[in-house]
Tab-separated table of C-alpha atoms and ligand atoms in Angstrom:
chain	number	residue	atom	x	y	z
A	17	MET	CA	101.662	99.935	69.102
A	18	PRO	CA	99.806	101.973	71.967
A	19	LYS	CA	101.405	102.925	74.639
A	20	ILE	CA	99.169	102.515	77.461
A	21	VAL	CA	99.867	103.467	81.758
A	22	LEU	CA	96.216	101.979	83.674
A	23	MET	CA	95.924	102.740	87.262
A	24	ASN	CA	94.048	101.666	89.811
A	25	ALA	CA	92.039	104.841	91.254
A	26	GLU	CA	95.003	105.305	93.888
A	27	GLY	CA	96.975	106.577	90.847
A	28	TRP	CA	95.933	110.137	90.286
A	29	PRO	CA	98.507	111.984	91.623
A	30	GLY	CA	101.438	109.878	89.790
A	31	ILE	CA	98.810	108.940	86.390
A	32	GLU	CA	98.834	112.190	84.104
A	33	HIS	CA	102.906	112.404	85.422
A	34	SER	CA	103.537	109.262	84.545
A	35	ALA	CA	101.402	109.158	80.582
A	36	GLN	CA	103.744	112.025	79.595
A	37	ARG	CA	106.967	110.214	80.935
A	38	LEU	CA	105.197	107.479	78.612
A	39	GLN	CA	105.046	110.057	76.174
A	40	GLU	CA	108.402	110.469	75.194
A	41	GLY	CA	109.146	108.127	75.536
A	42	ALA	CA	110.542	106.760	78.506
A	43	ASP	CA	111.295	103.107	80.338
A	44	PRO	CA	108.235	101.729	81.784
A	45	LEU	CA	109.511	100.521	84.535
A	46	ASP	CA	110.520	104.532	85.735
A	47	VAL	CA	106.849	105.258	83.821
A	48	ILE	CA	105.314	103.601	86.583
A	49	GLU	CA	108.665	103.648	89.556
A	50	GLU	CA	108.058	107.939	89.098
A	51	GLY	CA	104.666	107.175	88.956
A	52	ILE	CA	104.301	105.173	92.106
A	53	LYS	CA	106.341	107.317	94.103
A	54	LEU	CA	103.657	109.840	93.341
A	55	THR	CA	101.694	108.869	95.033
A	56	GLU	CA	103.095	107.006	97.945
A	57	LYS	CA	104.354	110.997	99.263
A	58	HIS	CA	100.879	112.329	98.610
A	59	PRO	CA	98.959	113.054	102.082
A	60	GLY	CA	95.540	112.594	100.225
A	61	VAL	CA	96.323	109.042	99.796
A	62	HIS	CA	95.527	107.692	103.208
A	63	THR	CA	96.421	103.493	101.845
A	64	VAL	CA	100.192	103.826	100.260
A	65	GLY	CA	103.068	105.172	101.831
A	66	TYR	CA	102.449	108.537	104.438
A	67	GLY	CA	99.483	108.960	105.559
A	68	SER	CA	98.064	105.622	105.848
A	69	PRO	CA	97.200	103.765	108.950
A	70	PRO	CA	100.497	101.921	110.719
A	71	ASN	CA	99.382	97.779	112.039
A	72	ALA	CA	98.028	96.941	115.721
A	73	LEU	CA	100.475	97.962	116.340
A	74	GLY	CA	100.999	101.621	115.200
A	75	VAL	CA	103.751	100.672	113.954
A	76	MET	CA	103.531	101.222	109.563
A	77	GLN	CA	105.179	98.338	108.154
A	78	LEU	CA	104.507	98.196	103.313
A	79	ASP	CA	105.166	96.451	100.849
A	80	ALA	CA	105.852	97.502	97.241
A	81	SER	CA	106.419	94.871	93.903
A	82	ILE	CA	107.661	96.547	90.591
A	83	MET	CA	108.748	93.912	87.996
A	84	ASN	CA	109.793	93.738	83.917
A	85	GLY	CA	107.638	92.126	80.811
A	86	ASP	CA	110.349	91.894	78.915
A	87	THR	CA	113.189	89.679	81.349
A	88	LEU	CA	111.201	89.055	84.314
A	89	GLU	CA	112.632	90.350	85.802
A	90	THR	CA	110.878	91.612	89.335
A	91	ALA	CA	111.321	92.579	93.091
A	92	ALA	CA	109.661	93.010	95.963
A	93	VAL	CA	109.296	94.190	99.852
A	94	GLY	CA	107.515	93.606	102.801
A	95	ALA	CA	107.032	95.514	105.984
A	96	LEU	CA	109.909	97.059	105.076
A	97	GLU	CA	109.120	100.026	108.031
A	98	GLY	CA	110.603	104.120	107.813
A	99	ILE	CA	111.642	103.980	104.775
A	100	MET	CA	108.828	106.703	102.250
A	101	HIS	CA	109.722	104.698	99.029
A	102	PRO	CA	109.322	101.162	98.525
A	103	ILE	CA	108.778	101.158	95.364
A	104	SER	CA	111.728	102.211	94.477
A	105	VAL	CA	113.631	100.088	97.257
A	106	ALA	CA	112.124	97.264	95.240
A	107	ARG	CA	113.351	98.510	91.607
A	108	THR	CA	116.935	98.963	93.419
A	109	MET	CA	116.762	95.476	93.961
A	110	LEU	CA	116.591	94.886	90.763
A	111	SER	CA	120.158	96.312	89.676
A	112	LYS	CA	121.162	95.587	93.130
A	113	LEU	CA	120.888	92.532	94.514
A	114	PRO	CA	119.927	88.797	93.451
A	115	HIS	CA	117.121	88.063	94.894
A	116	VAL	CA	113.592	88.924	94.502
A	117	MET	CA	112.723	89.503	98.043
A	118	LEU	CA	113.156	90.783	101.365
A	119	VAL	CA	111.527	91.330	104.764
A	120	GLY	CA	110.999	93.295	107.556
A	121	GLU	CA	114.306	94.631	109.307
A	122	GLY	CA	116.252	92.534	106.288
A	123	ALA	CA	114.613	95.214	103.850
A	124	GLN	CA	114.896	98.288	106.067
A	125	ARG	CA	118.911	97.490	105.412
A	126	PHE	CA	119.355	96.885	102.276
A	127	ALA	CA	117.532	100.376	101.391
A	128	LEU	CA	119.494	102.309	104.220
A	129	GLU	CA	122.279	100.861	103.005
A	130	CYS	CA	121.579	101.456	99.609
A	131	GLY	CA	121.171	105.357	101.145
A	132	PHE	CA	117.497	105.488	101.470
A	133	LYS	CA	116.326	107.549	104.678
A	134	LYS	CA	114.890	106.847	107.878
A	135	GLU	CA	111.417	109.399	107.993
A	136	GLU	CA	108.388	109.492	109.835
A	137	LEU	CA	105.597	108.120	108.070
A	138	LEU	CA	102.649	108.624	110.256
A	139	SER	CA	100.977	111.370	109.726
A	140	PRO	CA	99.846	113.391	112.590
A	141	GLU	CA	95.865	112.127	111.497
A	142	ALA	CA	97.118	108.671	111.042
A	143	LYS	CA	98.360	108.333	114.114
A	144	ARG	CA	95.399	110.022	116.192
A	145	ASP	CA	93.125	107.872	114.116
A	146	TYR	CA	95.347	104.972	115.118
A	147	GLU	CA	95.047	105.944	118.413
A	148	LYS	CA	91.868	105.710	118.224
A	149	TRP	CA	90.778	102.333	117.191
A	150	ARG	CA	93.625	100.755	119.900
A	151	GLU	CA	91.444	102.748	122.442
A	152	GLU	CA	87.834	100.908	121.232
A	153	ASN	CA	89.549	97.151	119.723
A	154	LEU	CA	92.698	96.190	121.764
A	155	LYS	CA	92.325	95.530	125.461
A	156	GLY	CA	94.496	92.020	125.235
A	157	PRO	CA	96.357	89.614	122.895
A	158	VAL	CA	96.687	91.539	119.505
A	159	VAL	CA	95.124	88.034	117.887
A	160	ASP	CA	92.018	88.915	119.519
A	161	ILE	CA	90.912	90.744	117.517
A	162	PHE	CA	91.374	88.143	114.406
A	163	LYS	CA	89.073	85.828	113.313
A	164	PRO	CA	89.538	84.343	110.277
A	165	GLU	CA	86.492	84.459	108.680
A	166	ASP	CA	85.621	88.123	109.478
A	167	GLY	CA	87.809	90.969	107.451
A	168	LYS	CA	86.784	93.736	109.063
A	169	GLY	CA	88.626	96.848	107.758
A	170	SER	CA	89.717	98.665	104.833
A	171	HIS	CA	92.722	97.899	101.999
A	172	GLY	CA	93.771	100.929	99.703
A	173	THR	CA	97.140	100.286	96.849
A	174	ILE	CA	98.013	101.578	93.725
A	175	VAL	CA	98.808	99.441	90.955
A	176	CYS	CA	100.335	100.288	87.724
A	177	ILE	CA	100.631	98.318	84.123
A	178	ALA	CA	102.559	100.494	81.516
A	179	ARG	CA	103.420	99.198	78.060
A	180	ASP	CA	105.607	101.404	75.749
A	181	ASP	CA	105.656	101.232	71.800
A	182	LYS	CA	108.033	98.734	70.755
A	183	GLY	CA	104.554	96.268	73.201
A	184	ARG	CA	107.397	96.033	75.975
A	185	PHE	CA	104.965	96.169	80.151
A	186	GLY	CA	106.061	96.706	83.376
A	187	GLY	CA	104.281	96.340	86.760
A	188	GLY	CA	104.587	97.645	89.679
A	189	VAL	CA	102.219	98.292	93.295
A	190	SER	CA	102.637	100.217	96.852
A	191	THR	CA	100.238	99.104	99.790
A	192	SER	CA	100.107	99.823	103.117
A	193	GLY	CA	97.825	97.180	102.786
A	194	TRP	CA	94.584	95.637	105.443
A	195	ASP	CA	94.529	98.660	108.168
A	196	TYR	CA	95.173	98.420	111.602
A	197	LYS	CA	96.715	94.820	110.304
A	198	TYR	CA	98.523	92.298	112.283
A	199	PRO	CA	102.548	93.173	112.518
A	200	GLY	CA	103.775	91.339	110.242
A	201	ARG	CA	101.261	91.142	107.870
A	202	LEU	CA	101.881	90.358	103.897
A	203	GLY	CA	99.132	90.837	100.893
A	204	ASP	CA	99.054	90.284	97.990
A	205	SER	CA	100.810	92.578	96.584
A	206	PRO	CA	104.808	92.133	97.217
A	207	VAL	CA	103.564	87.872	95.707
A	208	ILE	CA	104.914	88.167	92.692
A	209	GLY	CA	102.213	86.540	90.351
A	210	ALA	CA	99.431	87.047	93.076
A	211	GLY	CA	99.339	90.818	93.046
A	212	MET	CA	100.896	91.785	89.836
A	213	TYR	CA	102.048	89.659	86.959
A	214	VAL	CA	104.019	91.391	83.352
A	215	ASP	CA	105.232	89.161	80.892
A	216	SER	CA	105.986	90.937	77.325
A	217	ARG	CA	104.338	88.370	75.014
A	218	TYR	CA	101.401	87.718	76.525
A	219	GLY	CA	100.753	90.614	78.240
A	220	GLY	CA	99.834	91.794	82.500
A	221	ALA	CA	98.056	91.572	85.536
A	222	ALA	CA	97.166	92.804	89.089
A	223	CYS	CA	94.759	93.023	91.372
A	224	THR	CA	93.593	94.729	94.517
A	225	HIS	CA	91.694	94.594	97.553
A	226	CYS	CA	91.215	91.348	99.095
A	227	GLY	CA	95.139	90.290	98.925
A	228	GLU	CA	94.486	87.088	101.185
A	229	ASN	CA	92.048	85.367	98.547
A	230	ALA	CA	94.628	87.224	95.548
A	231	ILE	CA	97.729	85.838	96.791
A	232	ARG	CA	95.310	82.219	97.634
A	233	THR	CA	93.796	81.631	93.542
A	234	SER	CA	97.803	82.767	92.477
A	235	LEU	CA	95.292	85.440	90.233
A	236	ALA	CA	97.674	88.040	88.293
A	237	HIS	CA	99.436	85.132	87.395
A	238	ALA	CA	97.163	82.691	86.732
A	239	MET	CA	95.297	85.879	84.392
A	240	VAL	CA	97.895	85.916	82.450
A	241	LEU	CA	98.247	82.571	81.719
A	242	TYR	CA	94.833	82.263	80.817
A	243	MET	CA	95.742	84.418	78.332
A	244	LYS	CA	99.439	82.767	77.116
A	245	LYS	CA	96.634	80.369	75.975
A	246	GLY	CA	94.245	82.203	74.470
A	247	ALA	CA	92.335	83.527	75.378
A	248	SER	CA	90.758	87.886	75.496
A	249	VAL	CA	90.893	89.612	78.196
A	250	ARG	CA	88.095	90.084	79.119
A	251	ASP	CA	87.971	86.337	78.584
A	252	ALA	CA	91.531	86.095	81.561
A	253	VAL	CA	89.366	88.415	83.911
A	254	VAL	CA	86.258	86.123	83.757
A	255	GLU	CA	88.588	83.147	84.574
A	256	GLY	CA	90.217	84.482	87.053
A	257	LEU	CA	87.123	85.380	89.093
A	258	GLN	CA	85.695	82.007	88.672
A	259	ASP	CA	88.848	80.942	90.759
A	260	LEU	CA	87.921	82.977	93.174
A	261	LYS	CA	84.429	81.994	93.303
A	262	ALA	CA	86.128	78.476	93.407
A	263	LEU	CA	87.767	79.126	96.734
A	264	LYS	CA	86.065	77.808	99.982
A	265	GLY	CA	86.367	79.096	103.753
A	266	GLY	CA	88.157	82.211	105.204
A	267	PHE	CA	87.862	85.613	104.979
A	268	GLN	CA	86.175	86.325	100.827
A	269	GLY	CA	86.497	90.017	99.944
A	270	GLN	CA	86.247	92.167	96.796
A	271	VAL	CA	88.788	91.919	94.330
A	272	VAL	CA	89.025	94.164	91.408
A	273	LEU	CA	91.095	92.417	88.436
A	274	TYR	CA	93.071	94.325	86.257
A	275	ALA	CA	94.174	92.989	82.865
A	276	VAL	CA	95.884	94.131	79.630
A	277	ASP	CA	96.346	92.267	76.319
A	278	ARG	CA	100.120	92.365	74.574
A	279	ASN	CA	97.826	93.805	72.204
A	280	GLY	CA	97.048	96.610	74.378
A	281	GLU	CA	93.599	95.389	74.953
A	282	HIS	CA	92.057	96.279	78.412
A	283	PHE	CA	89.588	95.384	81.282
A	284	VAL	CA	88.609	95.798	84.517
A	285	ALA	CA	86.008	93.710	87.119
A	286	ARG	CA	85.019	93.452	90.586
A	287	ARG	CA	83.428	89.946	91.912
A	288	PHE	CA	81.953	90.434	95.388
A	289	GLU	CA	78.078	90.263	96.592
A	290	GLY	CA	77.657	94.119	98.505
A	291	GLY	CA	81.674	95.487	97.010
A	292	HIS	CA	82.302	98.933	96.655
A	293	GLU	CA	81.678	100.579	93.678
A	294	CYS	CA	85.266	101.296	91.473
A	295	GLU	CA	87.239	103.467	89.505
A	296	TYR	CA	90.212	103.338	87.053
A	297	LEU	CA	92.093	105.779	85.901
A	298	PHE	CA	93.046	104.756	81.978
A	299	TRP	CA	95.528	106.418	79.262
A	300	THR	CA	96.193	106.098	76.499
A	301	ASP	CA	97.808	107.341	72.991
A	302	GLY	CA	95.718	109.599	71.638
A	303	MET	CA	94.335	110.988	75.233
A	304	LYS	CA	95.548	114.302	76.274
A	305	SER	CA	94.667	113.392	79.695
A	306	TYR	CA	94.245	110.347	81.136
A	307	GLU	CA	89.542	109.214	82.005
A	308	LYS	CA	88.499	107.371	85.045
A	309	ARG	CA	86.338	104.404	84.170
A	310	GLU	CA	84.022	102.411	86.528
A	311	ALA	CA	85.419	98.463	87.211
A	312	VAL	CA	82.768	96.040	85.483
A	313	PHE	CA	80.593	93.983	87.596
A	314	LEU	CA	80.686	91.061	87.786
A	315	GLY	CA	79.356	88.845	89.787
B	24	LIG	N1	95.895	94.222	97.984
B	24	LIG	C1	95.832	94.886	99.204
B	24	LIG	C2	96.026	94.227	100.156
B	24	LIG	O1	96.129	92.771	100.386
B	24	LIG	C3	94.936	95.791	99.329
B	24	LIG	C4	93.940	96.795	98.417
B	24	LIG	O2	94.158	96.651	97.094
B	24	LIG	O3	93.625	97.124	99.182
B	24	LIG	O4	97.130	94.447	101.119
């Protein structure tokens, strides 16, 4: 069975390492955690971990989740403050707690009790950009800057699906979420089954961009279920896109869908007229290095 690492474009600081580790026979969850950590701490990635835009009050709140496709064990942290590696906090939960989701203060307490250190996550550039944004936008209550149908502001995430030669799947996601989001906002990344889901019997799926839309459609889990019911990996993604198109009202934005089936076939597509092109990163056995590929635009 082919070994596979699939990441979205933000994974560039980590994919080489992850591919190498998978090639050496590392566990898919190690491959995922180590690759995502390299992205989380890289100051050149402005949507994941250090150096990303904070929430509307200037506080960095990070979301992450991890899942073992063999056991369906999973863990997520949301709105975690002051900790450089939310993916590792989620991973640590797998071996320390019976819970699958921790948010805010509780997530930070858990991290500190487990030996993670509090760090400054706002880079000088992110702080400068935030202050400019605040000056121009925050004139009163934070709620006044938002409207249900208006999704202005950008997002970004790292997603990673890895599969080893025994067919074991793992998935991981980490993000700072929506730039200058309402404090406490969670996107799809820490919501298991929305931003990511893996089940080694059928495959794995993940989503990036408008997390609210992925939550409304339970999108990652839906794509895995379509594969369970016999859809090809391409058809599973197309069905996921149909689910997105059935949404009515609220904010609807670009969503990119990533799926890998149990045989190692993958398909990545994006939805939304007016959205932008999206590259993803793919490595499998026999490739000297990972390849950048383009998500198919499916309307
Ligand atoms: N899906 C992420 C979120 O909504 C952001 C992104 O992938 O662009 O938080």
